[in-house]
PDB file of C-alpha atoms and ligand atoms in Angstrom:
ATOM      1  CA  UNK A   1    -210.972  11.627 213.525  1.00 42.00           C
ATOM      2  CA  UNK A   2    -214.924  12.208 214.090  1.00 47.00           C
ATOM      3  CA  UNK A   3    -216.462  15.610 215.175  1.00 56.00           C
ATOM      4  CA  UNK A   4    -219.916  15.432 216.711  1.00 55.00           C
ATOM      5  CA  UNK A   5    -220.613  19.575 216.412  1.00 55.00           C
ATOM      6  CA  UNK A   6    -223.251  20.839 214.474  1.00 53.00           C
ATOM      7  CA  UNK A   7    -222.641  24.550 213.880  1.00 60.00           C
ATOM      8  CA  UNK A   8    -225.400  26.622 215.943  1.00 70.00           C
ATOM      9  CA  UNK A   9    -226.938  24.088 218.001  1.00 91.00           C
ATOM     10  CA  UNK A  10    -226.566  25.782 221.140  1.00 95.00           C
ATOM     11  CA  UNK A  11    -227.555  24.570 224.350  1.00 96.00           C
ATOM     12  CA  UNK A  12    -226.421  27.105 226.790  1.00 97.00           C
ATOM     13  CA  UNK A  13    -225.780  30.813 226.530  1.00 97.00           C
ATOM     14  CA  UNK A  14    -224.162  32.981 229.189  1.00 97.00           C
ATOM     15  CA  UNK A  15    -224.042  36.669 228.088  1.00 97.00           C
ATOM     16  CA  UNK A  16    -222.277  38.698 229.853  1.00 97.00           C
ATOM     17  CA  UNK A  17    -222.606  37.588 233.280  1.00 97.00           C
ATOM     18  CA  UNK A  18    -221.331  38.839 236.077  1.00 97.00           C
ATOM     19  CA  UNK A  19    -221.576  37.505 239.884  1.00 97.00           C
ATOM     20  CA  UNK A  20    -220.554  39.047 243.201  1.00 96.00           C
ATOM     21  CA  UNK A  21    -220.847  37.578 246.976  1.00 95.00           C
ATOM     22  CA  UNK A  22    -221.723  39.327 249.678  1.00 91.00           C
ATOM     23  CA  UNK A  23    -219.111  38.043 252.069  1.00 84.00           C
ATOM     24  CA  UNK A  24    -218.642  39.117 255.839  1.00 87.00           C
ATOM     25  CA  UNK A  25    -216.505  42.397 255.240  1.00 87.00           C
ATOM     26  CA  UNK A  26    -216.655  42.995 251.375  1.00 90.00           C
ATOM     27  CA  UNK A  27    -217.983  42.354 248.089  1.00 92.00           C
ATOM     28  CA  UNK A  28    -216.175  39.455 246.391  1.00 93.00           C
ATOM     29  CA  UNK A  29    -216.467  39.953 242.328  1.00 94.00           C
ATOM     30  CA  UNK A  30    -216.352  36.222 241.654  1.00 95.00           C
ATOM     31  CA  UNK A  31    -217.535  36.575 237.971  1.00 97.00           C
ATOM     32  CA  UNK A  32    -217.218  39.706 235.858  1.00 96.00           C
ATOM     33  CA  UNK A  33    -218.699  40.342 232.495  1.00 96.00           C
ATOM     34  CA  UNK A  34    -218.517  36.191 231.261  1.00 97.00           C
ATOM     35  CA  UNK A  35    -219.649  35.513 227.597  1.00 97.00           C
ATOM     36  CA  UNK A  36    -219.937  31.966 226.719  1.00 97.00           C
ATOM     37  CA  UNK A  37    -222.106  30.101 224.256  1.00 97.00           C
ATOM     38  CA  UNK A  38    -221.820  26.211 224.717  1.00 97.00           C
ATOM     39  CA  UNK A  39    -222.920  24.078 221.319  1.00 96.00           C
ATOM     40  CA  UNK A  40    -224.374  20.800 221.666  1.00 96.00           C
ATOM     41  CA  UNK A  41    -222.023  18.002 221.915  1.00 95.00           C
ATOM     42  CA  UNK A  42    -219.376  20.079 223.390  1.00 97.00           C
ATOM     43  CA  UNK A  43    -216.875  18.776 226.212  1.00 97.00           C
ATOM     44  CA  UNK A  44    -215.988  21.973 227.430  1.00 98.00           C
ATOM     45  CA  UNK A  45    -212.700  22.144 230.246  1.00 98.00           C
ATOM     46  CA  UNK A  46    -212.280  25.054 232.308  1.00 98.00           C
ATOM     47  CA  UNK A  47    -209.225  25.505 233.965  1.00 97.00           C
ATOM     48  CA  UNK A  48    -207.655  28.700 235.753  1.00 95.00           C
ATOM     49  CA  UNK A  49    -206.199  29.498 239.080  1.00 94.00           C
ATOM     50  CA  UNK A  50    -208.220  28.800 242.577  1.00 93.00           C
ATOM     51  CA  UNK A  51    -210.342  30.949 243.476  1.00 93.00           C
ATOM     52  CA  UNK A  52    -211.311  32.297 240.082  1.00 94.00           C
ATOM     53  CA  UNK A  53    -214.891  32.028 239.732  1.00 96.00           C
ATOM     54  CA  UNK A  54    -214.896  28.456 238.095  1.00 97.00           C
ATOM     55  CA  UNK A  55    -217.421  26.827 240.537  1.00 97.00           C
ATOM     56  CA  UNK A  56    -219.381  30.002 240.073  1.00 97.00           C
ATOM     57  CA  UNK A  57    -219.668  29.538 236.671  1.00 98.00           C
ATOM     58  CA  UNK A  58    -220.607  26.221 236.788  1.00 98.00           C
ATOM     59  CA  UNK A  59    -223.015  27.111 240.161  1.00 98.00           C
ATOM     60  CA  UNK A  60    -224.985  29.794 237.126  1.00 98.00           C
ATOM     61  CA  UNK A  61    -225.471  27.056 234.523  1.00 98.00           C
ATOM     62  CA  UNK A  62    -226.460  24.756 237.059  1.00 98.00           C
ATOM     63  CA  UNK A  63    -228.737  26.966 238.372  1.00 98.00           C
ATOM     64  CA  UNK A  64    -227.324  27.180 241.960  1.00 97.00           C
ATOM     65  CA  UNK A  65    -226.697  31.066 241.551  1.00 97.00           C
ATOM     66  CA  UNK A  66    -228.211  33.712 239.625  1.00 96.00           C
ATOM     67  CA  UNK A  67    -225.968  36.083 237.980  1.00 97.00           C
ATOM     68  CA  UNK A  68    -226.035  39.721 239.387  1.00 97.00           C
ATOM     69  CA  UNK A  69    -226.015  41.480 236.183  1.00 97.00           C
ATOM     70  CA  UNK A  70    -226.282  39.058 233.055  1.00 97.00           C
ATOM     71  CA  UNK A  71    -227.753  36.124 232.135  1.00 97.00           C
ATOM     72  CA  UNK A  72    -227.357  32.818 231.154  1.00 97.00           C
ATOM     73  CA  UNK A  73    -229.944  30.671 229.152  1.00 97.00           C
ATOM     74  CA  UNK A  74    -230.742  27.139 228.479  1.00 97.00           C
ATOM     75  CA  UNK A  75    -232.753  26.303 225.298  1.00 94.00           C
ATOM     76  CA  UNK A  76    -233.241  30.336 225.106  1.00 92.00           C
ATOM     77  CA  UNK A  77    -234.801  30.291 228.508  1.00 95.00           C
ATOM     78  CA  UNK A  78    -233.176  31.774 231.333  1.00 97.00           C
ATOM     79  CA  UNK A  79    -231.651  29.088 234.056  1.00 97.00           C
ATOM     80  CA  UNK A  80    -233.794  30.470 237.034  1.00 95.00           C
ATOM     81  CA  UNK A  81    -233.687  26.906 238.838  1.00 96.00           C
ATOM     82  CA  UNK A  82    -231.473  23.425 239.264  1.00 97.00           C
ATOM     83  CA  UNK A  83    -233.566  20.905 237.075  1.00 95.00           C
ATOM     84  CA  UNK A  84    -233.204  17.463 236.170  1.00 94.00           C
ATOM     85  CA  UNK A  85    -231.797  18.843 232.253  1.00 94.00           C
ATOM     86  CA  UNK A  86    -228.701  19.386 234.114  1.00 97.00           C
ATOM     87  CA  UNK A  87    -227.235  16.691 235.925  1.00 96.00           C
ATOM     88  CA  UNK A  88    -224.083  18.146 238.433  1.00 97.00           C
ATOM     89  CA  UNK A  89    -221.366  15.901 239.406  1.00 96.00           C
ATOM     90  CA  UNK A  90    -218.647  17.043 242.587  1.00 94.00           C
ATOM     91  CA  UNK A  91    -215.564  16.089 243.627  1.00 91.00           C
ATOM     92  CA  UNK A  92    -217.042  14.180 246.465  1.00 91.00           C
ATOM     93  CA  UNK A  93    -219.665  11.795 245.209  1.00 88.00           C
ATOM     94  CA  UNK A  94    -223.413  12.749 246.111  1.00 90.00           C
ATOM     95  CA  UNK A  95    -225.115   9.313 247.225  1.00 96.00           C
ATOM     96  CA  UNK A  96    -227.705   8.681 250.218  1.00 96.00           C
ATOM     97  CA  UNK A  97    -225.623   6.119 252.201  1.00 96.00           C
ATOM     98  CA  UNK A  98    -228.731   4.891 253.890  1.00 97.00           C
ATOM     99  CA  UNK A  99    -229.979   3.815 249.868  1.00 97.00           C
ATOM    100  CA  UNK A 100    -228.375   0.734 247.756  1.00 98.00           C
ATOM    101  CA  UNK A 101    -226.186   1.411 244.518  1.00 98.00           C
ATOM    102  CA  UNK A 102    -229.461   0.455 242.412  1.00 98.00           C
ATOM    103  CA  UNK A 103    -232.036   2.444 244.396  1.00 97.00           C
ATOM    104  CA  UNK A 104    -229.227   5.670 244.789  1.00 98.00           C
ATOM    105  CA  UNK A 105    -229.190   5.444 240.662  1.00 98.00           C
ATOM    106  CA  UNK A 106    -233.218   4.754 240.840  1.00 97.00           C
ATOM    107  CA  UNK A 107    -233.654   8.343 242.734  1.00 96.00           C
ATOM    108  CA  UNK A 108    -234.226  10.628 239.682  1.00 94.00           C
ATOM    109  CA  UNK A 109    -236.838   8.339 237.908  1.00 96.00           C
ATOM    110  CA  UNK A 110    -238.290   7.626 240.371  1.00 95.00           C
ATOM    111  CA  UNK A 111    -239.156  11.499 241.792  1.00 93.00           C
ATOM    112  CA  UNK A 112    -240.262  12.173 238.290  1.00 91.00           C
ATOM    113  CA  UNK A 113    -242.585   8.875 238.552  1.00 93.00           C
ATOM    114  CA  UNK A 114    -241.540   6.825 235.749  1.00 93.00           C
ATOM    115  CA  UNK A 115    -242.928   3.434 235.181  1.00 95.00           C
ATOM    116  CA  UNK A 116    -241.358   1.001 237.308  1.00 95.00           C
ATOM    117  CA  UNK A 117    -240.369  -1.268 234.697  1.00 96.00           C
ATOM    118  CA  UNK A 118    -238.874   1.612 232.666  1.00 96.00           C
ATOM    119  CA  UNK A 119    -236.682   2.696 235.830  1.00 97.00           C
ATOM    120  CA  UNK A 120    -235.296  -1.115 236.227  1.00 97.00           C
ATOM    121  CA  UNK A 121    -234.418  -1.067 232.767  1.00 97.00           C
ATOM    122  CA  UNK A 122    -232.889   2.290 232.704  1.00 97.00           C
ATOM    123  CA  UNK A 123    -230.685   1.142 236.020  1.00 98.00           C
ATOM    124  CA  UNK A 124    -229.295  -1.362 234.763  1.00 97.00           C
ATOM    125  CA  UNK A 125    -228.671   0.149 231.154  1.00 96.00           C
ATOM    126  CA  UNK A 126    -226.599   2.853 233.357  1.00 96.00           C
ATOM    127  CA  UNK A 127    -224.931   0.465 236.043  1.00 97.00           C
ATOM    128  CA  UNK A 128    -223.659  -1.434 233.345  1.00 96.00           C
ATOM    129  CA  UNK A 129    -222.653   2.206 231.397  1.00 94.00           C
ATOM    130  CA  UNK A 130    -220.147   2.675 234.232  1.00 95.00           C
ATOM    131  CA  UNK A 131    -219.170  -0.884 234.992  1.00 95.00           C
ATOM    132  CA  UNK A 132    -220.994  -1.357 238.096  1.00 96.00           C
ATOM    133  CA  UNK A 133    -223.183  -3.801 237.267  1.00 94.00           C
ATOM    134  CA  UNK A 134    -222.803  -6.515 240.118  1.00 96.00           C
ATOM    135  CA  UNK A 135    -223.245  -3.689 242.272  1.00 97.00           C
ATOM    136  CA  UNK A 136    -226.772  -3.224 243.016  1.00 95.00           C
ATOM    137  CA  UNK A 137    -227.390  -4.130 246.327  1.00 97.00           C
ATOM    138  CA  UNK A 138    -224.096  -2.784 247.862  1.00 97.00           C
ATOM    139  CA  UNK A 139    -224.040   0.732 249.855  1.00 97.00           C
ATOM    140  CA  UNK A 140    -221.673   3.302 248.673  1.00 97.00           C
ATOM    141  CA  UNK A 141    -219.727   2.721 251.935  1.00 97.00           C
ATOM    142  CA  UNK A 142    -218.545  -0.583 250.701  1.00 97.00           C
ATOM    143  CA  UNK A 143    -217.092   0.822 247.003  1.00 96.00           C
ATOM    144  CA  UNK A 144    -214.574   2.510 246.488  1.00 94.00           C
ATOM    145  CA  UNK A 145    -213.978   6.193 245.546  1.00 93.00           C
ATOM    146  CA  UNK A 146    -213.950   5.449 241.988  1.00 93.00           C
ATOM    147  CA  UNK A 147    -216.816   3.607 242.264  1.00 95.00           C
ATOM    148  CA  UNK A 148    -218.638   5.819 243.922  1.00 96.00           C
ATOM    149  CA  UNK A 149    -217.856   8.275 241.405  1.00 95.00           C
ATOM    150  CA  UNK A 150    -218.964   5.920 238.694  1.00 95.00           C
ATOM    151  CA  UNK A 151    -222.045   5.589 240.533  1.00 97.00           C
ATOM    152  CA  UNK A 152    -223.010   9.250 240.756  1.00 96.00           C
ATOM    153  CA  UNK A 153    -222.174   9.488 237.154  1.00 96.00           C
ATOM    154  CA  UNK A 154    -224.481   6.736 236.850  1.00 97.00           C
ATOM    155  CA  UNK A 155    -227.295   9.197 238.863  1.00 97.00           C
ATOM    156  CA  UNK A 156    -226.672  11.558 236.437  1.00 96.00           C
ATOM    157  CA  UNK A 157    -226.635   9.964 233.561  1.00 96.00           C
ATOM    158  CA  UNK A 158    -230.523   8.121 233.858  1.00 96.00           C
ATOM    159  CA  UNK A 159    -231.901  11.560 233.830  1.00 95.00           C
ATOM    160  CA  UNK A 160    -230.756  12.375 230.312  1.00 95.00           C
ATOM    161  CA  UNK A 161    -229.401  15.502 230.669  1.00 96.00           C
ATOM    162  CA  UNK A 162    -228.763  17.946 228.167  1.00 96.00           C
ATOM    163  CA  UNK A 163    -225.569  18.794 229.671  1.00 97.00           C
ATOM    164  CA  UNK A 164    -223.338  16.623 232.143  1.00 98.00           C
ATOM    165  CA  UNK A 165    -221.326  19.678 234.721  1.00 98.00           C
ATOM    166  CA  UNK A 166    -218.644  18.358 236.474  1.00 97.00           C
ATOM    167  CA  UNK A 167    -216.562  20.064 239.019  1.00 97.00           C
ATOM    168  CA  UNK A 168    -213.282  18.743 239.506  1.00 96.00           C
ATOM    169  CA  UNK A 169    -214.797  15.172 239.443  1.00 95.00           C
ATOM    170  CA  UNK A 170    -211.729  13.094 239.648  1.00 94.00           C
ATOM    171  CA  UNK A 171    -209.694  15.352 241.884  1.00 91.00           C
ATOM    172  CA  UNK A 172    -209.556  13.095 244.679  1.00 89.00           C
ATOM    173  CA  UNK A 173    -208.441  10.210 243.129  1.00 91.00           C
ATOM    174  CA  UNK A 174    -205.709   8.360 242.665  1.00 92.00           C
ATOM    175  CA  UNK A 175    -203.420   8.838 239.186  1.00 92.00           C
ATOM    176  CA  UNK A 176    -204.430   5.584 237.803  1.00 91.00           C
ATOM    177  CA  UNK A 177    -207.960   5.433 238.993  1.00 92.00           C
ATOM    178  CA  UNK A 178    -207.855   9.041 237.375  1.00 93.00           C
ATOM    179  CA  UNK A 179    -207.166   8.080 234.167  1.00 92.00           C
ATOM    180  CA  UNK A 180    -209.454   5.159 234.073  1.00 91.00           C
ATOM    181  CA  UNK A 181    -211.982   7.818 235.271  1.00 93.00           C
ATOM    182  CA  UNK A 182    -210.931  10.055 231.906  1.00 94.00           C
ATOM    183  CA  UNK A 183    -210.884   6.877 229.666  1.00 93.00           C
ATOM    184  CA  UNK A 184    -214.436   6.261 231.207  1.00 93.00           C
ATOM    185  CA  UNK A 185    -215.860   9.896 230.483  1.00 95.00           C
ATOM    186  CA  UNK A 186    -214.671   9.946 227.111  1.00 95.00           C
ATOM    187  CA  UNK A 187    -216.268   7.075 225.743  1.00 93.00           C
ATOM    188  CA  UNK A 188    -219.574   7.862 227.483  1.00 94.00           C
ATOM    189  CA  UNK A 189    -219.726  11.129 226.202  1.00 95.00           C
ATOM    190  CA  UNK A 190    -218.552   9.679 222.583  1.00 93.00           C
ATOM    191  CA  UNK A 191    -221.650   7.178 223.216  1.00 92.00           C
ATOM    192  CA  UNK A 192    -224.138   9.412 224.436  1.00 92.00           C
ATOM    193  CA  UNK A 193    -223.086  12.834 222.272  1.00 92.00           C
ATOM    194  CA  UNK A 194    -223.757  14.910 225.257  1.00 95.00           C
ATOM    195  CA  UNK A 195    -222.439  17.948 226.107  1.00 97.00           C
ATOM    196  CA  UNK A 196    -220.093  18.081 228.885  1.00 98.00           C
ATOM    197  CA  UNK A 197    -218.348  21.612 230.752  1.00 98.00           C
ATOM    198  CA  UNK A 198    -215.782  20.399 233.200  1.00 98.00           C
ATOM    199  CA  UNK A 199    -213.839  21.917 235.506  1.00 98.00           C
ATOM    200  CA  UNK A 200    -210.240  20.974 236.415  1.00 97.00           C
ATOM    201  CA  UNK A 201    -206.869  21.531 237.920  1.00 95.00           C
ATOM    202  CA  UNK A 202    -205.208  19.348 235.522  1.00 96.00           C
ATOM    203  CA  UNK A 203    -204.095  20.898 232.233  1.00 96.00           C
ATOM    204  CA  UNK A 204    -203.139  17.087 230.974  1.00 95.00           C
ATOM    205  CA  UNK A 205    -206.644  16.236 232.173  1.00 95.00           C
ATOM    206  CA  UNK A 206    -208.065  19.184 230.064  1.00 97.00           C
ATOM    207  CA  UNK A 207    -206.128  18.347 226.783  1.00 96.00           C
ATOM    208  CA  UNK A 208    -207.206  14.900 227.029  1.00 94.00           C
ATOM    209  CA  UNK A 209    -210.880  15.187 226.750  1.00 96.00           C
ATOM    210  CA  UNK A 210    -211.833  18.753 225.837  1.00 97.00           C
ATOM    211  CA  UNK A 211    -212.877  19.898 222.571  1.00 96.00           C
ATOM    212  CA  UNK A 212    -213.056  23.509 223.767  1.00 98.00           C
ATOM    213  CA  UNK A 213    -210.094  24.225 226.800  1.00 98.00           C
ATOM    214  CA  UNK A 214    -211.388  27.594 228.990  1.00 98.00           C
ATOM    215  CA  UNK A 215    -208.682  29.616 230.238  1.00 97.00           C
ATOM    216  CA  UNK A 216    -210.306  32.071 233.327  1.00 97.00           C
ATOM    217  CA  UNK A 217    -207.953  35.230 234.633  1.00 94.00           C
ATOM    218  CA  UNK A 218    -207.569  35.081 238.413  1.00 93.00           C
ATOM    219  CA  UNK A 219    -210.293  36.734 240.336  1.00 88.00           C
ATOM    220  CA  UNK A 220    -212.610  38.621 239.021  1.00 91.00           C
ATOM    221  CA  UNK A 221    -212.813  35.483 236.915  1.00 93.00           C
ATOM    222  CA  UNK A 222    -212.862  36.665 232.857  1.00 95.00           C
ATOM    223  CA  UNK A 223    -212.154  33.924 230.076  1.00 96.00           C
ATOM    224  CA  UNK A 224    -208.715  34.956 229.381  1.00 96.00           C
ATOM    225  CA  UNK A 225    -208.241  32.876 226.783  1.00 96.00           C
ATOM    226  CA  UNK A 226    -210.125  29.643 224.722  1.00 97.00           C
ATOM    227  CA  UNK A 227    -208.716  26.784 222.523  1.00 97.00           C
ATOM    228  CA  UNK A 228    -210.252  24.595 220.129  1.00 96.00           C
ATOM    229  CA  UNK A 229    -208.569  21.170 220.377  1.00 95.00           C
ATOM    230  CA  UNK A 230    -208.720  17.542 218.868  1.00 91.00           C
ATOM    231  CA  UNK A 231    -206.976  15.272 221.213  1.00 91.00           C
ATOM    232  CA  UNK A 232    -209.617  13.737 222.673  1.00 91.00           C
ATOM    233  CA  UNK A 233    -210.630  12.351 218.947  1.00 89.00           C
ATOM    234  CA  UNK A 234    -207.183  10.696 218.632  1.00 85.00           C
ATOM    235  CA  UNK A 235    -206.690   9.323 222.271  1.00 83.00           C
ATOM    236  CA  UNK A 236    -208.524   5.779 222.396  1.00 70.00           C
ATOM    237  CA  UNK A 237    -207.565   2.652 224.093  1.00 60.00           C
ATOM    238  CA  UNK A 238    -203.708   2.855 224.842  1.00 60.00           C
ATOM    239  CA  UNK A 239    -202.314   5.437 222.651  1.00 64.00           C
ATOM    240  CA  UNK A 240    -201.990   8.133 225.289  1.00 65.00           C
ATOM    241  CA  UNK A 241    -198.596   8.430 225.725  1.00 67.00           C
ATOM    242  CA  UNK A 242    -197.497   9.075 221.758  1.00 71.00           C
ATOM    243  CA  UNK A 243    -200.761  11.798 222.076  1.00 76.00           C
ATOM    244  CA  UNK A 244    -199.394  13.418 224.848  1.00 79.00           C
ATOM    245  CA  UNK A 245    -195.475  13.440 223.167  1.00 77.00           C
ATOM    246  CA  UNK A 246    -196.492  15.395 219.821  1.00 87.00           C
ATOM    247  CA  UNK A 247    -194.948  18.562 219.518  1.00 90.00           C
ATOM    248  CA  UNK A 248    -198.152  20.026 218.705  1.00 93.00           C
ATOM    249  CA  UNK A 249    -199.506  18.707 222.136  1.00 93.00           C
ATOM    250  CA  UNK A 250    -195.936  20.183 224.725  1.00 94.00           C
ATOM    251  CA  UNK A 251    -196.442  23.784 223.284  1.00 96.00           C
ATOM    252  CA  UNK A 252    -200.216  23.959 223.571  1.00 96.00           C
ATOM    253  CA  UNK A 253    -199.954  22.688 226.986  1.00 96.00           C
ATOM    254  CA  UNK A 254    -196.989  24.964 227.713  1.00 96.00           C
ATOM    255  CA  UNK A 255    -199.172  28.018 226.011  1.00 97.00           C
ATOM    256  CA  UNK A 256    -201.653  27.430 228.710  1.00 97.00           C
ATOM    257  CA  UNK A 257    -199.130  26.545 231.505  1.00 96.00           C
ATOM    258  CA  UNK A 258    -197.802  30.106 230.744  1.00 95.00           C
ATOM    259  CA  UNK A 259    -201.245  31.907 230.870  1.00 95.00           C
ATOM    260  CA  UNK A 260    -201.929  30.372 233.971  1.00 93.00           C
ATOM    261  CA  UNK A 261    -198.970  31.017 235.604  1.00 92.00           C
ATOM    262  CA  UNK A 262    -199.119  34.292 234.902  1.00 90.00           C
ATOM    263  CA  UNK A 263    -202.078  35.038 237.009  1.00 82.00           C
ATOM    264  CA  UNK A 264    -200.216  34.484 240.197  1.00 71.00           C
TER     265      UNK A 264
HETATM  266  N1  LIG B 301    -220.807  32.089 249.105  1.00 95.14           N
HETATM  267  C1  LIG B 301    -219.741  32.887 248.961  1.00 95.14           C
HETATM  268  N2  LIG B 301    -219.629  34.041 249.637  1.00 95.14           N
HETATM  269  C2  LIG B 301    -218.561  34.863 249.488  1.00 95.14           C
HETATM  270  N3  LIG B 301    -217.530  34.592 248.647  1.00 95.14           N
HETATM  271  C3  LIG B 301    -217.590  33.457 247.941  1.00 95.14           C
HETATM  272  C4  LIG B 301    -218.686  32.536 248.062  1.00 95.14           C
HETATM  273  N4  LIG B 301    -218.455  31.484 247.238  1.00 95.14           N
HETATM  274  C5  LIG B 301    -217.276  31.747 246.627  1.00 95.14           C
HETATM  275  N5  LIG B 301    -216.755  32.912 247.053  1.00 95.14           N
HETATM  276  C6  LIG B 301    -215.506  33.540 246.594  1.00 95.14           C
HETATM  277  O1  LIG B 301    -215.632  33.762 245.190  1.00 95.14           O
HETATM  278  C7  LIG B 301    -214.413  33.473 244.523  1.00 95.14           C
HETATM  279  C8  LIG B 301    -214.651  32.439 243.447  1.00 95.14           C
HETATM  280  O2  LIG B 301    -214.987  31.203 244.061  1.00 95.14           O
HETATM  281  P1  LIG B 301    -215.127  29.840 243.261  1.00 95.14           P
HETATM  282  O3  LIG B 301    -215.467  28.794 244.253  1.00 95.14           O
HETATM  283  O4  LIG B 301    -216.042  30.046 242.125  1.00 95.14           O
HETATM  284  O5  LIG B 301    -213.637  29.639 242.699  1.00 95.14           O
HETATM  285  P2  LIG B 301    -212.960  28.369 242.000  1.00 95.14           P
HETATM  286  O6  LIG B 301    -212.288  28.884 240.783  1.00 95.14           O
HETATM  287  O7  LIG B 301    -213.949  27.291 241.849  1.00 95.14           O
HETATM  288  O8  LIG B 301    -211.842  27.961 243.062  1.00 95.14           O
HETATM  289  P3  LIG B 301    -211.201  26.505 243.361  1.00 95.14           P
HETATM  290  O9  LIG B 301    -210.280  26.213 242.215  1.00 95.14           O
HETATM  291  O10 LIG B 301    -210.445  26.715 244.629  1.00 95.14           O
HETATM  292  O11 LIG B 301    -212.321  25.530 243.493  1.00 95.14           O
HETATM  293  C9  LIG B 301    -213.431  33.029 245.594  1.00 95.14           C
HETATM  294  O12 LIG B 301    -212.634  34.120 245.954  1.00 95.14           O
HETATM  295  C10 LIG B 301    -214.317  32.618 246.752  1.00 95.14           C
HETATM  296  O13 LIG B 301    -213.670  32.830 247.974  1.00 95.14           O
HETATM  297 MG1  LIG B 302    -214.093  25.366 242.616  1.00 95.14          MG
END
């Protein structure tokens, strides 16, 4: 078992945050009073029931929303603005369909005006990262969801971000495509050491790749509860299933069912 944290290396702070919408009729409290400090090297999973403020929370860090009262900090400077340090990743992949695979991946480096032999090299270091290597010339209508996925990751990933935030990314996938997806995740992350906060529905999802699982309350969304777990350091290759059976494993993932459950 390896364990990439350094004590006090953190990247982003959130201290006690607090968001709330103006909708049509009301005030929605989406967020209230949210303390989180993620460390470098991190792969943070938040789960918790719909509707509880977990987009919001990753909408802060990305820089989408401000909090109303609060603040949240990258580096010790507050997140006024989305920036290239933080690379976002949806449920429905973001490409340009009129652009190629190599010039969608090509988009970042080539805003910020990198060298053009630098951005080549980069693109295909990252194509190849997520297996899509004989894919350069295709459009992302000819690949399939996974891909797609891959490829955004890809995106992402050539900006070197100092934190990957993904909101339910493989949500509309298939099960097996899924789990190749989780497989996929993993060992980038164990490549590249970066820090990861992901958001999902899945609590088997969460258990296998989080070091830190986020439990939110139902709306206004508060971390109910937070677990430290190793799983993800013992899962590699096709040991899954005798993971998944330990007894240590069922009544963690039971501990959370309950919490969640209980919010309904
Ligand atoms: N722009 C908005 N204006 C008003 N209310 C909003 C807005 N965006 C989100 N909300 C409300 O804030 C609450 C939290 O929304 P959020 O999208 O963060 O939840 P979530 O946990 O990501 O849900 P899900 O699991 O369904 O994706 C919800 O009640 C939602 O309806
Ligand atoms: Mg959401």
């Amino acid at each position: 078992m390896s364990n990439y944290l350094r004590e006090e290396e953190v990247v982003v702070s959130i201290k006690d945050a607090s968001l709330v919408y103006q909708g049509d009729k009301a005030e929605v409290v989406a967020l209230q009073n949210v303390n989180l400090d993620i460390q470098k090297g991190e792969f943070i999973c938040v789960l918790g029931p719909s509707g509880c403020g977990k987009s919001t929370l990753l909408n802060i860090i990305a820089g989408f929303h401000k909090p109303t009262s609060g603040v949240a900090m990258i580096d010790d400077q507050p997140i006024t603005k989305p920036d290239w340090d933080r690379g976002v990743v949806f449920q429905t992949p973001t490409l340009y369909p009129w652009l190629n695979i190599y010039d969608n991946v090509a988009f970042g480096p080539k805003m910020r005006k990198q060298q053009k032999e630098q951005v080549k090299e980069d693109v295909e270091k990252y194509l190849e990262l997520v297996q899509l290597e004989k894919f350069h010339k295709s459009k992302p209508y000819e690949l399939s969801g996974g891909m797609r996925q891959r490829a955004s990751l890809a995106r992402v990933l050539i900006n070197e971000p100092k934190m990957i935030l993904m909101d339910e990314p493989f949500g509309a996938l298939d099960a097996l495509t899924r789990i190749n997806m989780q497989k996929l995740i993993r060992d980038i992350w164990n490549m590249t050491q970066n820090t990861i906060f992901l958001i999902t529905h899945d609590v088997d999802e969460a258990l296998a790749l989080a070091t830190r699982v986020i439990v939110m309350t139902s709306r206004p969304g508060k971390i109910a509860k937070e677990f430290h777990t190793e799983f993800t350091y013992d899962i590699n290759g096709t040991n899954q299933e005798s993971v998944t059976y330990s007894p240590e494993y069922t009544e963690l993932r039971e501990e959370i069912l309950n919490i969640i459950n209980a919010q309904h």
